[in-house]
Amino acid sequence: MINVFMDDYRKQPKGFVLARTTEECLLLLRECEVRILSLDYDMGPGDFSGGEVARRIVLEGLFPREIYLHTSSHRGRKEMYETLYPAISDAHLLHNGPLDPGRLAEIAERAEH
C-alpha cells in the first residue's frame, strides 16, 4: 500500500510516492493500492488539472482510503471537492485541505520503520 502526492512543483513529503503529472497519478491509482492521495490542482502547461484526476477517480472507481486537497487554488479545491464528495463512500475519507503537520510527521515516521 502506498501514499501518493501529486504535484508538478512541490517536494514530496517523506512517506509518499511523487506523481509529477496527472497521468503518473492515474497510473499509480490504477496499478497500486493507494492509502492516501494528496492532490494539487494546477499541474502546469500541457497537463490536465487535478479536476480531471478527480473526475477519473469517480468514473473509474479509483478511490484511495483518504484524499487530501493540498492545492493553493481555491477554485480548484472547490471543483475537486464538489466532484469527489457526492461519490465518496463511508469507507473513504475526503479532506478539503492539506495534511496537517502532525499527520505528515506520523506518516514520515512510519516510512522510516
PDB file of N, CA and C in Angstrom:
ATOM      1  N   MET A   1       0.854  -1.172   0.000  1.00  0.00           N
ATOM      2  CA  MET A   1       0.000   0.000   0.000  1.00  0.00           C
ATOM      3  C   MET A   1       0.902   1.238   0.000  1.00  0.00           C
ATOM      4  N   ILE A   2       0.564   2.225  -0.853  1.00  0.00           N
ATOM      5  CA  ILE A   2       1.394   3.425  -0.978  1.00  0.00           C
ATOM      6  C   ILE A   2       0.575   4.685  -0.729  1.00  0.00           C
ATOM      7  N   ASN A   3       1.291   5.782  -0.501  1.00  0.00           N
ATOM      8  CA  ASN A   3       0.703   7.116  -0.421  1.00  0.00           C
ATOM      9  C   ASN A   3       1.220   7.889  -1.627  1.00  0.00           C
ATOM     10  N   VAL A   4       0.351   8.674  -2.258  1.00  0.00           N
ATOM     11  CA  VAL A   4       0.713   9.403  -3.476  1.00  0.00           C
ATOM     12  C   VAL A   4       0.516  10.896  -3.274  1.00  0.00           C
ATOM     13  N   PHE A   5       1.514  11.660  -3.688  1.00  0.00           N
ATOM     14  CA  PHE A   5       1.490  13.121  -3.632  1.00  0.00           C
ATOM     15  C   PHE A   5       1.615  13.622  -5.060  1.00  0.00           C
ATOM     16  N   MET A   6       0.515  14.184  -5.623  1.00  0.00           N
ATOM     17  CA  MET A   6       0.532  14.677  -6.999  1.00  0.00           C
ATOM     18  C   MET A   6       0.777  16.175  -7.001  1.00  0.00           C
ATOM     19  N   ASP A   7       1.908  16.576  -7.562  1.00  0.00           N
ATOM     20  CA  ASP A   7       2.257  17.993  -7.630  1.00  0.00           C
ATOM     21  C   ASP A   7       3.362  18.182  -8.661  1.00  0.00           C
ATOM     22  N   ASP A   8       3.231  19.206  -9.469  1.00  0.00           N
ATOM     23  CA  ASP A   8       4.251  19.454 -10.501  1.00  0.00           C
ATOM     24  C   ASP A   8       5.416  20.290  -9.997  1.00  0.00           C
ATOM     25  N   TYR A   9       5.318  20.830  -8.783  1.00  0.00           N
ATOM     26  CA  TYR A   9       6.324  21.761  -8.297  1.00  0.00           C
ATOM     27  C   TYR A   9       6.852  21.424  -6.901  1.00  0.00           C
ATOM     28  N   ARG A  10       5.949  21.172  -5.978  1.00  0.00           N
ATOM     29  CA  ARG A  10       6.343  20.967  -4.582  1.00  0.00           C
ATOM     30  C   ARG A  10       7.133  19.668  -4.400  1.00  0.00           C
ATOM     31  N   LYS A  11       7.945  19.659  -3.350  1.00  0.00           N
ATOM     32  CA  LYS A  11       8.718  18.489  -2.970  1.00  0.00           C
ATOM     33  C   LYS A  11       7.787  17.488  -2.294  1.00  0.00           C
ATOM     34  N   GLN A  12       8.000  16.223  -2.561  1.00  0.00           N
ATOM     35  CA  GLN A  12       7.166  15.198  -1.952  1.00  0.00           C
ATOM     36  C   GLN A  12       7.464  15.067  -0.466  1.00  0.00           C
ATOM     37  N   PRO A  13       6.441  14.879   0.323  1.00  0.00           N
ATOM     38  CA  PRO A  13       6.657  14.611   1.747  1.00  0.00           C
ATOM     39  C   PRO A  13       7.230  13.199   1.933  1.00  0.00           C
ATOM     40  N   LYS A  14       7.959  12.999   2.983  1.00  0.00           N
ATOM     41  CA  LYS A  14       8.509  11.682   3.298  1.00  0.00           C
ATOM     42  C   LYS A  14       7.356  10.703   3.502  1.00  0.00           C
ATOM     43  N   GLY A  15       7.484   9.524   2.909  1.00  0.00           N
ATOM     44  CA  GLY A  15       6.450   8.503   3.024  1.00  0.00           C
ATOM     45  C   GLY A  15       5.462   8.512   1.870  1.00  0.00           C
ATOM     46  N   PHE A  16       5.716   9.367   0.872  1.00  0.00           N
ATOM     47  CA  PHE A  16       4.844   9.473  -0.299  1.00  0.00           C
ATOM     48  C   PHE A  16       5.612   9.188  -1.582  1.00  0.00           C
ATOM     49  N   VAL A  17       4.924   8.626  -2.551  1.00  0.00           N
ATOM     50  CA  VAL A  17       5.428   8.498  -3.912  1.00  0.00           C
ATOM     51  C   VAL A  17       5.007   9.766  -4.638  1.00  0.00           C
ATOM     52  N   LEU A  18       5.915  10.370  -5.382  1.00  0.00           N
ATOM     53  CA  LEU A  18       5.620  11.614  -6.084  1.00  0.00           C
ATOM     54  C   LEU A  18       5.109  11.344  -7.489  1.00  0.00           C
ATOM     55  N   ALA A  19       3.994  11.969  -7.839  1.00  0.00           N
ATOM     56  CA  ALA A  19       3.464  11.943  -9.208  1.00  0.00           C
ATOM     57  C   ALA A  19       3.579  13.371  -9.737  1.00  0.00           C
ATOM     58  N   ARG A  20       4.445  13.583 -10.717  1.00  0.00           N
ATOM     59  CA  ARG A  20       4.665  14.923 -11.273  1.00  0.00           C
ATOM     60  C   ARG A  20       3.652  15.292 -12.352  1.00  0.00           C
ATOM     61  N   THR A  21       2.896  14.314 -12.837  1.00  0.00           N
ATOM     62  CA  THR A  21       1.882  14.579 -13.865  1.00  0.00           C
ATOM     63  C   THR A  21       0.579  13.883 -13.470  1.00  0.00           C
ATOM     64  N   THR A  22      -0.503  14.314 -14.088  1.00  0.00           N
ATOM     65  CA  THR A  22      -1.783  13.658 -13.814  1.00  0.00           C
ATOM     66  C   THR A  22      -1.765  12.217 -14.316  1.00  0.00           C
ATOM     67  N   GLU A  23      -1.089  11.965 -15.416  1.00  0.00           N
ATOM     68  CA  GLU A  23      -1.013  10.599 -15.954  1.00  0.00           C
ATOM     69  C   GLU A  23      -0.266   9.676 -14.997  1.00  0.00           C
ATOM     70  N   GLU A  24       0.836  10.167 -14.399  1.00  0.00           N
ATOM     71  CA  GLU A  24       1.558   9.364 -13.405  1.00  0.00           C
ATOM     72  C   GLU A  24       0.646   9.045 -12.225  1.00  0.00           C
ATOM     73  N   CYS A  25      -0.104  10.029 -11.779  1.00  0.00           N
ATOM     74  CA  CYS A  25      -1.018   9.834 -10.658  1.00  0.00           C
ATOM     75  C   CYS A  25      -2.073   8.792 -10.994  1.00  0.00           C
ATOM     76  N   LEU A  26      -2.684   8.922 -12.153  1.00  0.00           N
ATOM     77  CA  LEU A  26      -3.720   7.970 -12.553  1.00  0.00           C
ATOM     78  C   LEU A  26      -3.156   6.563 -12.717  1.00  0.00           C
ATOM     79  N   LEU A  27      -1.957   6.437 -13.237  1.00  0.00           N
ATOM     80  CA  LEU A  27      -1.318   5.127 -13.383  1.00  0.00           C
ATOM     81  C   LEU A  27      -1.129   4.484 -12.003  1.00  0.00           C
ATOM     82  N   LEU A  28      -0.643   5.262 -11.033  1.00  0.00           N
ATOM     83  CA  LEU A  28      -0.474   4.735  -9.681  1.00  0.00           C
ATOM     84  C   LEU A  28      -1.811   4.318  -9.071  1.00  0.00           C
ATOM     85  N   LEU A  29      -2.847   5.122  -9.279  1.00  0.00           N
ATOM     86  CA  LEU A  29      -4.173   4.773  -8.762  1.00  0.00           C
ATOM     87  C   LEU A  29      -4.719   3.506  -9.410  1.00  0.00           C
ATOM     88  N   ARG A  30      -4.423   3.325 -10.689  1.00  0.00           N
ATOM     89  CA  ARG A  30      -4.916   2.152 -11.405  1.00  0.00           C
ATOM     90  C   ARG A  30      -4.130   0.884 -11.061  1.00  0.00           C
ATOM     91  N   GLU A  31      -2.845   1.029 -10.793  1.00  0.00           N
ATOM     92  CA  GLU A  31      -1.968  -0.135 -10.636  1.00  0.00           C
ATOM     93  C   GLU A  31      -1.633  -0.498  -9.192  1.00  0.00           C
ATOM     94  N   CYS A  32      -1.832   0.413  -8.243  1.00  0.00           N
ATOM     95  CA  CYS A  32      -1.417   0.186  -6.857  1.00  0.00           C
ATOM     96  C   CYS A  32      -2.584   0.391  -5.904  1.00  0.00           C
ATOM     97  N   GLU A  33      -2.444  -0.166  -4.736  1.00  0.00           N
ATOM     98  CA  GLU A  33      -3.413   0.118  -3.686  1.00  0.00           C
ATOM     99  C   GLU A  33      -2.917   1.375  -2.975  1.00  0.00           C
ATOM    100  N   VAL A  34      -3.698   2.445  -3.050  1.00  0.00           N
ATOM    101  CA  VAL A  34      -3.293   3.742  -2.501  1.00  0.00           C
ATOM    102  C   VAL A  34      -4.043   4.002  -1.198  1.00  0.00           C
ATOM    103  N   ARG A  35      -3.269   4.272  -0.153  1.00  0.00           N
ATOM    104  CA  ARG A  35      -3.856   4.588   1.153  1.00  0.00           C
ATOM    105  C   ARG A  35      -4.257   6.061   1.193  1.00  0.00           C
ATOM    106  N   ILE A  36      -3.274   6.952   0.925  1.00  0.00           N
ATOM    107  CA  ILE A  36      -3.514   8.392   0.982  1.00  0.00           C
ATOM    108  C   ILE A  36      -3.122   9.010  -0.350  1.00  0.00           C
ATOM    109  N   LEU A  37      -3.989   9.871  -0.865  1.00  0.00           N
ATOM    110  CA  LEU A  37      -3.721  10.635  -2.071  1.00  0.00           C
ATOM    111  C   LEU A  37      -3.845  12.109  -1.728  1.00  0.00           C
ATOM    112  N   SER A  38      -2.811  12.884  -2.065  1.00  0.00           N
ATOM    113  CA  SER A  38      -2.851  14.331  -1.860  1.00  0.00           C
ATOM    114  C   SER A  38      -2.751  14.996  -3.224  1.00  0.00           C
ATOM    115  N   LEU A  39      -3.766  15.800  -3.564  1.00  0.00           N
ATOM    116  CA  LEU A  39      -3.883  16.354  -4.916  1.00  0.00           C
ATOM    117  C   LEU A  39      -3.627  17.851  -4.991  1.00  0.00           C
ATOM    118  N   ASP A  40      -2.849  18.231  -6.003  1.00  0.00           N
ATOM    119  CA  ASP A  40      -2.710  19.621  -6.419  1.00  0.00           C
ATOM    120  C   ASP A  40      -3.719  19.829  -7.548  1.00  0.00           C
ATOM    121  N   TYR A  41      -4.029  21.074  -7.854  1.00  0.00           N
ATOM    122  CA  TYR A  41      -4.961  21.347  -8.946  1.00  0.00           C
ATOM    123  C   TYR A  41      -4.221  21.785 -10.207  1.00  0.00           C
ATOM    124  N   ASP A  42      -3.443  22.858 -10.115  1.00  0.00           N
ATOM    125  CA  ASP A  42      -2.729  23.396 -11.278  1.00  0.00           C
ATOM    126  C   ASP A  42      -1.471  22.581 -11.512  1.00  0.00           C
ATOM    127  N   MET A  43      -1.480  21.801 -12.579  1.00  0.00           N
ATOM    128  CA  MET A  43      -0.376  20.887 -12.844  1.00  0.00           C
ATOM    129  C   MET A  43       0.566  21.350 -13.951  1.00  0.00           C
ATOM    130  N   GLY A  44       0.489  22.591 -14.322  1.00  0.00           N
ATOM    131  CA  GLY A  44       1.455  23.116 -15.284  1.00  0.00           C
ATOM    132  C   GLY A  44       0.994  23.004 -16.720  1.00  0.00           C
ATOM    133  N   PRO A  45       1.726  23.696 -17.596  1.00  0.00           N
ATOM    134  CA  PRO A  45       1.345  23.739 -19.011  1.00  0.00           C
ATOM    135  C   PRO A  45       1.406  22.356 -19.669  1.00  0.00           C
ATOM    136  N   GLY A  46       0.421  22.087 -20.488  1.00  0.00           N
ATOM    137  CA  GLY A  46       0.394  20.842 -21.239  1.00  0.00           C
ATOM    138  C   GLY A  46      -0.143  19.647 -20.464  1.00  0.00           C
ATOM    139  N   ASP A  47      -0.525  19.834 -19.220  1.00  0.00           N
ATOM    140  CA  ASP A  47      -1.059  18.732 -18.422  1.00  0.00           C
ATOM    141  C   ASP A  47      -2.507  19.047 -18.047  1.00  0.00           C
ATOM    142  N   PHE A  48      -3.242  18.012 -17.687  1.00  0.00           N
ATOM    143  CA  PHE A  48      -4.591  18.210 -17.172  1.00  0.00           C
ATOM    144  C   PHE A  48      -4.508  18.778 -15.762  1.00  0.00           C
ATOM    145  N   SER A  49      -5.631  19.101 -15.187  1.00  0.00           N
ATOM    146  CA  SER A  49      -5.663  19.615 -13.811  1.00  0.00           C
ATOM    147  C   SER A  49      -6.036  18.497 -12.846  1.00  0.00           C
ATOM    148  N   GLY A  50      -5.937  18.812 -11.568  1.00  0.00           N
ATOM    149  CA  GLY A  50      -6.402  17.888 -10.543  1.00  0.00           C
ATOM    150  C   GLY A  50      -7.890  17.602 -10.677  1.00  0.00           C
ATOM    151  N   GLY A  51      -8.628  18.522 -11.297  1.00  0.00           N
ATOM    152  CA  GLY A  51     -10.046  18.295 -11.552  1.00  0.00           C
ATOM    153  C   GLY A  51     -10.278  17.083 -12.442  1.00  0.00           C
ATOM    154  N   GLU A  52      -9.412  16.886 -13.422  1.00  0.00           N
ATOM    155  CA  GLU A  52      -9.522  15.716 -14.302  1.00  0.00           C
ATOM    156  C   GLU A  52      -9.206  14.440 -13.525  1.00  0.00           C
ATOM    157  N   VAL A  53      -8.235  14.492 -12.633  1.00  0.00           N
ATOM    158  CA  VAL A  53      -7.929  13.328 -11.799  1.00  0.00           C
ATOM    159  C   VAL A  53      -9.141  12.997 -10.923  1.00  0.00           C
ATOM    160  N   ALA A  54      -9.755  14.008 -10.329  1.00  0.00           N
ATOM    161  CA  ALA A  54     -10.950  13.783  -9.516  1.00  0.00           C
ATOM    162  C   ALA A  54     -12.055  13.133 -10.339  1.00  0.00           C
ATOM    163  N   ARG A  55     -12.267  13.604 -11.560  1.00  0.00           N
ATOM    164  CA  ARG A  55     -13.301  13.008 -12.425  1.00  0.00           C
ATOM    165  C   ARG A  55     -12.984  11.548 -12.735  1.00  0.00           C
ATOM    166  N   ARG A  56     -11.721  11.246 -13.007  1.00  0.00           N
ATOM    167  CA  ARG A  56     -11.312   9.868 -13.312  1.00  0.00           C
ATOM    168  C   ARG A  56     -11.466   8.965 -12.089  1.00  0.00           C
ATOM    169  N   ILE A  57     -11.166   9.492 -10.915  1.00  0.00           N
ATOM    170  CA  ILE A  57     -11.353   8.714  -9.685  1.00  0.00           C
ATOM    171  C   ILE A  57     -12.810   8.277  -9.576  1.00  0.00           C
ATOM    172  N   VAL A  58     -13.713   9.202  -9.825  1.00  0.00           N
ATOM    173  CA  VAL A  58     -15.145   8.901  -9.739  1.00  0.00           C
ATOM    174  C   VAL A  58     -15.578   7.961 -10.865  1.00  0.00           C
ATOM    175  N   LEU A  59     -15.228   8.278 -12.093  1.00  0.00           N
ATOM    176  CA  LEU A  59     -15.663   7.476 -13.248  1.00  0.00           C
ATOM    177  C   LEU A  59     -15.115   6.054 -13.236  1.00  0.00           C
ATOM    178  N   GLU A  60     -13.858   5.909 -12.777  1.00  0.00           N
ATOM    179  CA  GLU A  60     -13.218   4.590 -12.802  1.00  0.00           C
ATOM    180  C   GLU A  60     -13.236   3.892 -11.446  1.00  0.00           C
ATOM    181  N   GLY A  61     -13.798   4.525 -10.434  1.00  0.00           N
ATOM    182  CA  GLY A  61     -13.840   3.918  -9.106  1.00  0.00           C
ATOM    183  C   GLY A  61     -12.459   3.722  -8.501  1.00  0.00           C
ATOM    184  N   LEU A  62     -11.596   4.711  -8.621  1.00  0.00           N
ATOM    185  CA  LEU A  62     -10.202   4.614  -8.170  1.00  0.00           C
ATOM    186  C   LEU A  62      -9.980   5.199  -6.780  1.00  0.00           C
ATOM    187  N   PHE A  63     -10.956   5.151  -5.929  1.00  0.00           N
ATOM    188  CA  PHE A  63     -10.877   5.811  -4.623  1.00  0.00           C
ATOM    189  C   PHE A  63      -9.817   5.201  -3.718  1.00  0.00           C
ATOM    190  N   PRO A  64      -8.854   6.034  -3.266  1.00  0.00           N
ATOM    191  CA  PRO A  64      -7.954   5.583  -2.209  1.00  0.00           C
ATOM    192  C   PRO A  64      -8.694   5.693  -0.869  1.00  0.00           C
ATOM    193  N   ARG A  65      -8.064   5.255   0.200  1.00  0.00           N
ATOM    194  CA  ARG A  65      -8.722   5.326   1.515  1.00  0.00           C
ATOM    195  C   ARG A  65      -8.961   6.767   1.949  1.00  0.00           C
ATOM    196  N   GLU A  66      -7.978   7.646   1.679  1.00  0.00           N
ATOM    197  CA  GLU A  66      -8.107   9.052   2.068  1.00  0.00           C
ATOM    198  C   GLU A  66      -7.627   9.948   0.937  1.00  0.00           C
ATOM    199  N   ILE A  67      -8.301  11.084   0.768  1.00  0.00           N
ATOM    200  CA  ILE A  67      -7.899  12.079  -0.222  1.00  0.00           C
ATOM    201  C   ILE A  67      -7.786  13.423   0.477  1.00  0.00           C
ATOM    202  N   TYR A  68      -6.656  14.091   0.228  1.00  0.00           N
ATOM    203  CA  TYR A  68      -6.422  15.452   0.711  1.00  0.00           C
ATOM    204  C   TYR A  68      -6.276  16.354  -0.507  1.00  0.00           C
ATOM    205  N   LEU A  69      -6.718  17.585  -0.379  1.00  0.00           N
ATOM    206  CA  LEU A  69      -6.627  18.568  -1.466  1.00  0.00           C
ATOM    207  C   LEU A  69      -5.669  19.670  -1.017  1.00  0.00           C
ATOM    208  N   HIS A  70      -4.385  19.538  -1.389  1.00  0.00           N
ATOM    209  CA  HIS A  70      -3.378  20.483  -0.904  1.00  0.00           C
ATOM    210  C   HIS A  70      -3.156  21.684  -1.828  1.00  0.00           C
ATOM    211  N   THR A  71      -3.940  21.822  -2.850  1.00  0.00           N
ATOM    212  CA  THR A  71      -3.774  22.911  -3.812  1.00  0.00           C
ATOM    213  C   THR A  71      -3.956  24.288  -3.166  1.00  0.00           C
ATOM    214  N   SER A  72      -3.271  25.270  -3.707  1.00  0.00           N
ATOM    215  CA  SER A  72      -3.456  26.649  -3.240  1.00  0.00           C
ATOM    216  C   SER A  72      -4.546  27.363  -4.047  1.00  0.00           C
ATOM    217  N   SER A  73      -5.094  26.696  -5.046  1.00  0.00           N
ATOM    218  CA  SER A  73      -6.165  27.251  -5.873  1.00  0.00           C
ATOM    219  C   SER A  73      -7.520  27.016  -5.187  1.00  0.00           C
ATOM    220  N   HIS A  74      -8.149  28.089  -4.731  1.00  0.00           N
ATOM    221  CA  HIS A  74      -9.457  27.956  -4.077  1.00  0.00           C
ATOM    222  C   HIS A  74     -10.502  27.419  -5.049  1.00  0.00           C
ATOM    223  N   ARG A  75     -10.467  27.915  -6.277  1.00  0.00           N
ATOM    224  CA  ARG A  75     -11.399  27.441  -7.307  1.00  0.00           C
ATOM    225  C   ARG A  75     -11.166  25.962  -7.609  1.00  0.00           C
ATOM    226  N   GLY A  76      -9.886  25.587  -7.716  1.00  0.00           N
ATOM    227  CA  GLY A  76      -9.548  24.193  -7.992  1.00  0.00           C
ATOM    228  C   GLY A  76      -9.939  23.260  -6.861  1.00  0.00           C
ATOM    229  N   ARG A  77      -9.704  23.684  -5.620  1.00  0.00           N
ATOM    230  CA  ARG A  77     -10.091  22.861  -4.460  1.00  0.00           C
ATOM    231  C   ARG A  77     -11.601  22.649  -4.464  1.00  0.00           C
ATOM    232  N   LYS A  78     -12.348  23.719  -4.729  1.00  0.00           N
ATOM    233  CA  LYS A  78     -13.814  23.633  -4.763  1.00  0.00           C
ATOM    234  C   LYS A  78     -14.272  22.659  -5.853  1.00  0.00           C
ATOM    235  N   GLU A  79     -13.674  22.762  -7.036  1.00  0.00           N
ATOM    236  CA  GLU A  79     -14.044  21.869  -8.143  1.00  0.00           C
ATOM    237  C   GLU A  79     -13.773  20.404  -7.786  1.00  0.00           C
ATOM    238  N   MET A  80     -12.586  20.122  -7.262  1.00  0.00           N
ATOM    239  CA  MET A  80     -12.246  18.738  -6.923  1.00  0.00           C
ATOM    240  C   MET A  80     -13.156  18.212  -5.814  1.00  0.00           C
ATOM    241  N   TYR A  81     -13.384  19.025  -4.795  1.00  0.00           N
ATOM    242  CA  TYR A  81     -14.238  18.607  -3.680  1.00  0.00           C
ATOM    243  C   TYR A  81     -15.655  18.321  -4.168  1.00  0.00           C
ATOM    244  N   GLU A  82     -16.194  19.207  -4.982  1.00  0.00           N
ATOM    245  CA  GLU A  82     -17.566  19.034  -5.481  1.00  0.00           C
ATOM    246  C   GLU A  82     -17.694  17.838  -6.425  1.00  0.00           C
ATOM    247  N   THR A  83     -16.618  17.435  -7.054  1.00  0.00           N
ATOM    248  CA  THR A  83     -16.630  16.236  -7.890  1.00  0.00           C
ATOM    249  C   THR A  83     -16.576  14.980  -7.038  1.00  0.00           C
ATOM    250  N   LEU A  84     -15.701  14.986  -6.035  1.00  0.00           N
ATOM    251  CA  LEU A  84     -15.457  13.792  -5.229  1.00  0.00           C
ATOM    252  C   LEU A  84     -16.508  13.548  -4.152  1.00  0.00           C
ATOM    253  N   TYR A  85     -16.952  14.606  -3.489  1.00  0.00           N
ATOM    254  CA  TYR A  85     -17.821  14.455  -2.312  1.00  0.00           C
ATOM    255  C   TYR A  85     -19.093  13.636  -2.572  1.00  0.00           C
ATOM    256  N   PRO A  86     -19.846  13.910  -3.636  1.00  0.00           N
ATOM    257  CA  PRO A  86     -21.091  13.142  -3.830  1.00  0.00           C
ATOM    258  C   PRO A  86     -20.853  11.654  -4.106  1.00  0.00           C
ATOM    259  N   ALA A  87     -19.659  11.298  -4.556  1.00  0.00           N
ATOM    260  CA  ALA A  87     -19.393   9.913  -4.952  1.00  0.00           C
ATOM    261  C   ALA A  87     -18.651   9.103  -3.887  1.00  0.00           C
ATOM    262  N   ILE A  88     -18.188   9.754  -2.840  1.00  0.00           N
ATOM    263  CA  ILE A  88     -17.354   9.059  -1.860  1.00  0.00           C
ATOM    264  C   ILE A  88     -18.217   8.239  -0.905  1.00  0.00           C
ATOM    265  N   SER A  89     -17.732   7.049  -0.577  1.00  0.00           N
ATOM    266  CA  SER A  89     -18.488   6.167   0.322  1.00  0.00           C
ATOM    267  C   SER A  89     -18.034   6.365   1.766  1.00  0.00           C
ATOM    268  N   ASP A  90     -18.743   5.722   2.681  1.00  0.00           N
ATOM    269  CA  ASP A  90     -18.386   5.794   4.099  1.00  0.00           C
ATOM    270  C   ASP A  90     -17.039   5.126   4.383  1.00  0.00           C
ATOM    271  N   ALA A  91     -16.565   4.299   3.463  1.00  0.00           N
ATOM    272  CA  ALA A  91     -15.292   3.595   3.651  1.00  0.00           C
ATOM    273  C   ALA A  91     -14.090   4.467   3.308  1.00  0.00           C
ATOM    274  N   HIS A  92     -14.341   5.659   2.799  1.00  0.00           N
ATOM    275  CA  HIS A  92     -13.270   6.556   2.366  1.00  0.00           C
ATOM    276  C   HIS A  92     -13.415   7.913   3.050  1.00  0.00           C
ATOM    277  N   LEU A  93     -12.298   8.643   3.121  1.00  0.00           N
ATOM    278  CA  LEU A  93     -12.307   9.978   3.722  1.00  0.00           C
ATOM    279  C   LEU A  93     -11.858  11.015   2.707  1.00  0.00           C
ATOM    280  N   LEU A  94     -12.538  12.147   2.684  1.00  0.00           N
ATOM    281  CA  LEU A  94     -12.182  13.270   1.827  1.00  0.00           C
ATOM    282  C   LEU A  94     -11.951  14.475   2.715  1.00  0.00           C
ATOM    283  N   HIS A  95     -10.754  15.071   2.613  1.00  0.00           N
ATOM    284  CA  HIS A  95     -10.378  16.231   3.412  1.00  0.00           C
ATOM    285  C   HIS A  95     -10.270  17.439   2.488  1.00  0.00           C
ATOM    286  N   ASN A  96     -10.954  18.502   2.802  1.00  0.00           N
ATOM    287  CA  ASN A  96     -10.964  19.704   1.957  1.00  0.00           C
ATOM    288  C   ASN A  96      -9.808  20.632   2.341  1.00  0.00           C
ATOM    289  N   GLY A  97      -8.604  20.096   2.256  1.00  0.00           N
ATOM    290  CA  GLY A  97      -7.397  20.843   2.582  1.00  0.00           C
ATOM    291  C   GLY A  97      -6.216  19.908   2.654  1.00  0.00           C
ATOM    292  N   PRO A  98      -5.038  20.443   3.005  1.00  0.00           N
ATOM    293  CA  PRO A  98      -3.816  19.632   3.039  1.00  0.00           C
ATOM    294  C   PRO A  98      -3.694  18.821   4.320  1.00  0.00           C
ATOM    295  N   LEU A  99      -2.764  17.888   4.304  1.00  0.00           N
ATOM    296  CA  LEU A  99      -2.428  17.135   5.514  1.00  0.00           C
ATOM    297  C   LEU A  99      -1.838  18.089   6.532  1.00  0.00           C
ATOM    298  N   ASP A 100      -2.208  17.915   7.798  1.00  0.00           N
ATOM    299  CA  ASP A 100      -1.636  18.781   8.829  1.00  0.00           C
ATOM    300  C   ASP A 100      -0.235  18.273   9.187  1.00  0.00           C
ATOM    301  N   PRO A 101       0.596  19.132   9.766  1.00  0.00           N
ATOM    302  CA  PRO A 101       1.984  18.757  10.069  1.00  0.00           C
ATOM    303  C   PRO A 101       2.111  17.524  10.962  1.00  0.00           C
ATOM    304  N   GLY A 102       1.208  17.361  11.908  1.00  0.00           N
ATOM    305  CA  GLY A 102       1.253  16.183  12.772  1.00  0.00           C
ATOM    306  C   GLY A 102       1.045  14.895  12.002  1.00  0.00           C
ATOM    307  N   ARG A 103       0.099  14.906  11.098  1.00  0.00           N
ATOM    308  CA  ARG A 103      -0.174  13.705  10.275  1.00  0.00           C
ATOM    309  C   ARG A 103       0.998  13.427   9.338  1.00  0.00           C
ATOM    310  N   LEU A 104       1.579  14.488   8.764  1.00  0.00           N
ATOM    311  CA  LEU A 104       2.755  14.314   7.903  1.00  0.00           C
ATOM    312  C   LEU A 104       3.904  13.687   8.682  1.00  0.00           C
ATOM    313  N   ALA A 105       4.117  14.132   9.915  1.00  0.00           N
ATOM    314  CA  ALA A 105       5.193  13.584  10.750  1.00  0.00           C
ATOM    315  C   ALA A 105       4.940  12.121  11.067  1.00  0.00           C
ATOM    316  N   GLU A 106       3.693  11.788  11.336  1.00  0.00           N
ATOM    317  CA  GLU A 106       3.316  10.395  11.630  1.00  0.00           C
ATOM    318  C   GLU A 106       3.590   9.490  10.430  1.00  0.00           C
ATOM    319  N   ILE A 107       3.238   9.951   9.235  1.00  0.00           N
ATOM    320  CA  ILE A 107       3.466   9.178   8.013  1.00  0.00           C
ATOM    321  C   ILE A 107       4.966   9.019   7.745  1.00  0.00           C
ATOM    322  N   ALA A 108       5.722  10.098   7.925  1.00  0.00           N
ATOM    323  CA  ALA A 108       7.171  10.065   7.730  1.00  0.00           C
ATOM    324  C   ALA A 108       7.826   9.076   8.691  1.00  0.00           C
ATOM    325  N   GLU A 109       7.382   9.091   9.939  1.00  0.00           N
ATOM    326  CA  GLU A 109       7.954   8.185  10.942  1.00  0.00           C
ATOM    327  C   GLU A 109       7.661   6.734  10.594  1.00  0.00           C
ATOM    328  N   ARG A 110       6.445   6.466  10.155  1.00  0.00           N
ATOM    329  CA  ARG A 110       6.072   5.113   9.747  1.00  0.00           C
ATOM    330  C   ARG A 110       6.913   4.642   8.554  1.00  0.00           C
ATOM    331  N   ALA A 111       7.241   5.571   7.642  1.00  0.00           N
ATOM    332  CA  ALA A 111       8.024   5.226   6.451  1.00  0.00           C
ATOM    333  C   ALA A 111       9.455   4.833   6.819  1.00  0.00           C
ATOM    334  N   GLU A 112       9.955   5.352   7.936  1.00  0.00           N
ATOM    335  CA  GLU A 112      11.323   5.060   8.361  1.00  0.00           C
ATOM    336  C   GLU A 112      11.442   3.680   8.983  1.00  0.00           C
ATOM    337  N   HIS A 113      10.340   3.104   9.424  1.00  0.00           N
ATOM    338  CA  HIS A 113      10.411   1.812  10.116  1.00  0.00           C
ATOM    339  C   HIS A 113       9.989   0.672   9.243  1.00  0.00           C
TER     340      HIS A 113
END
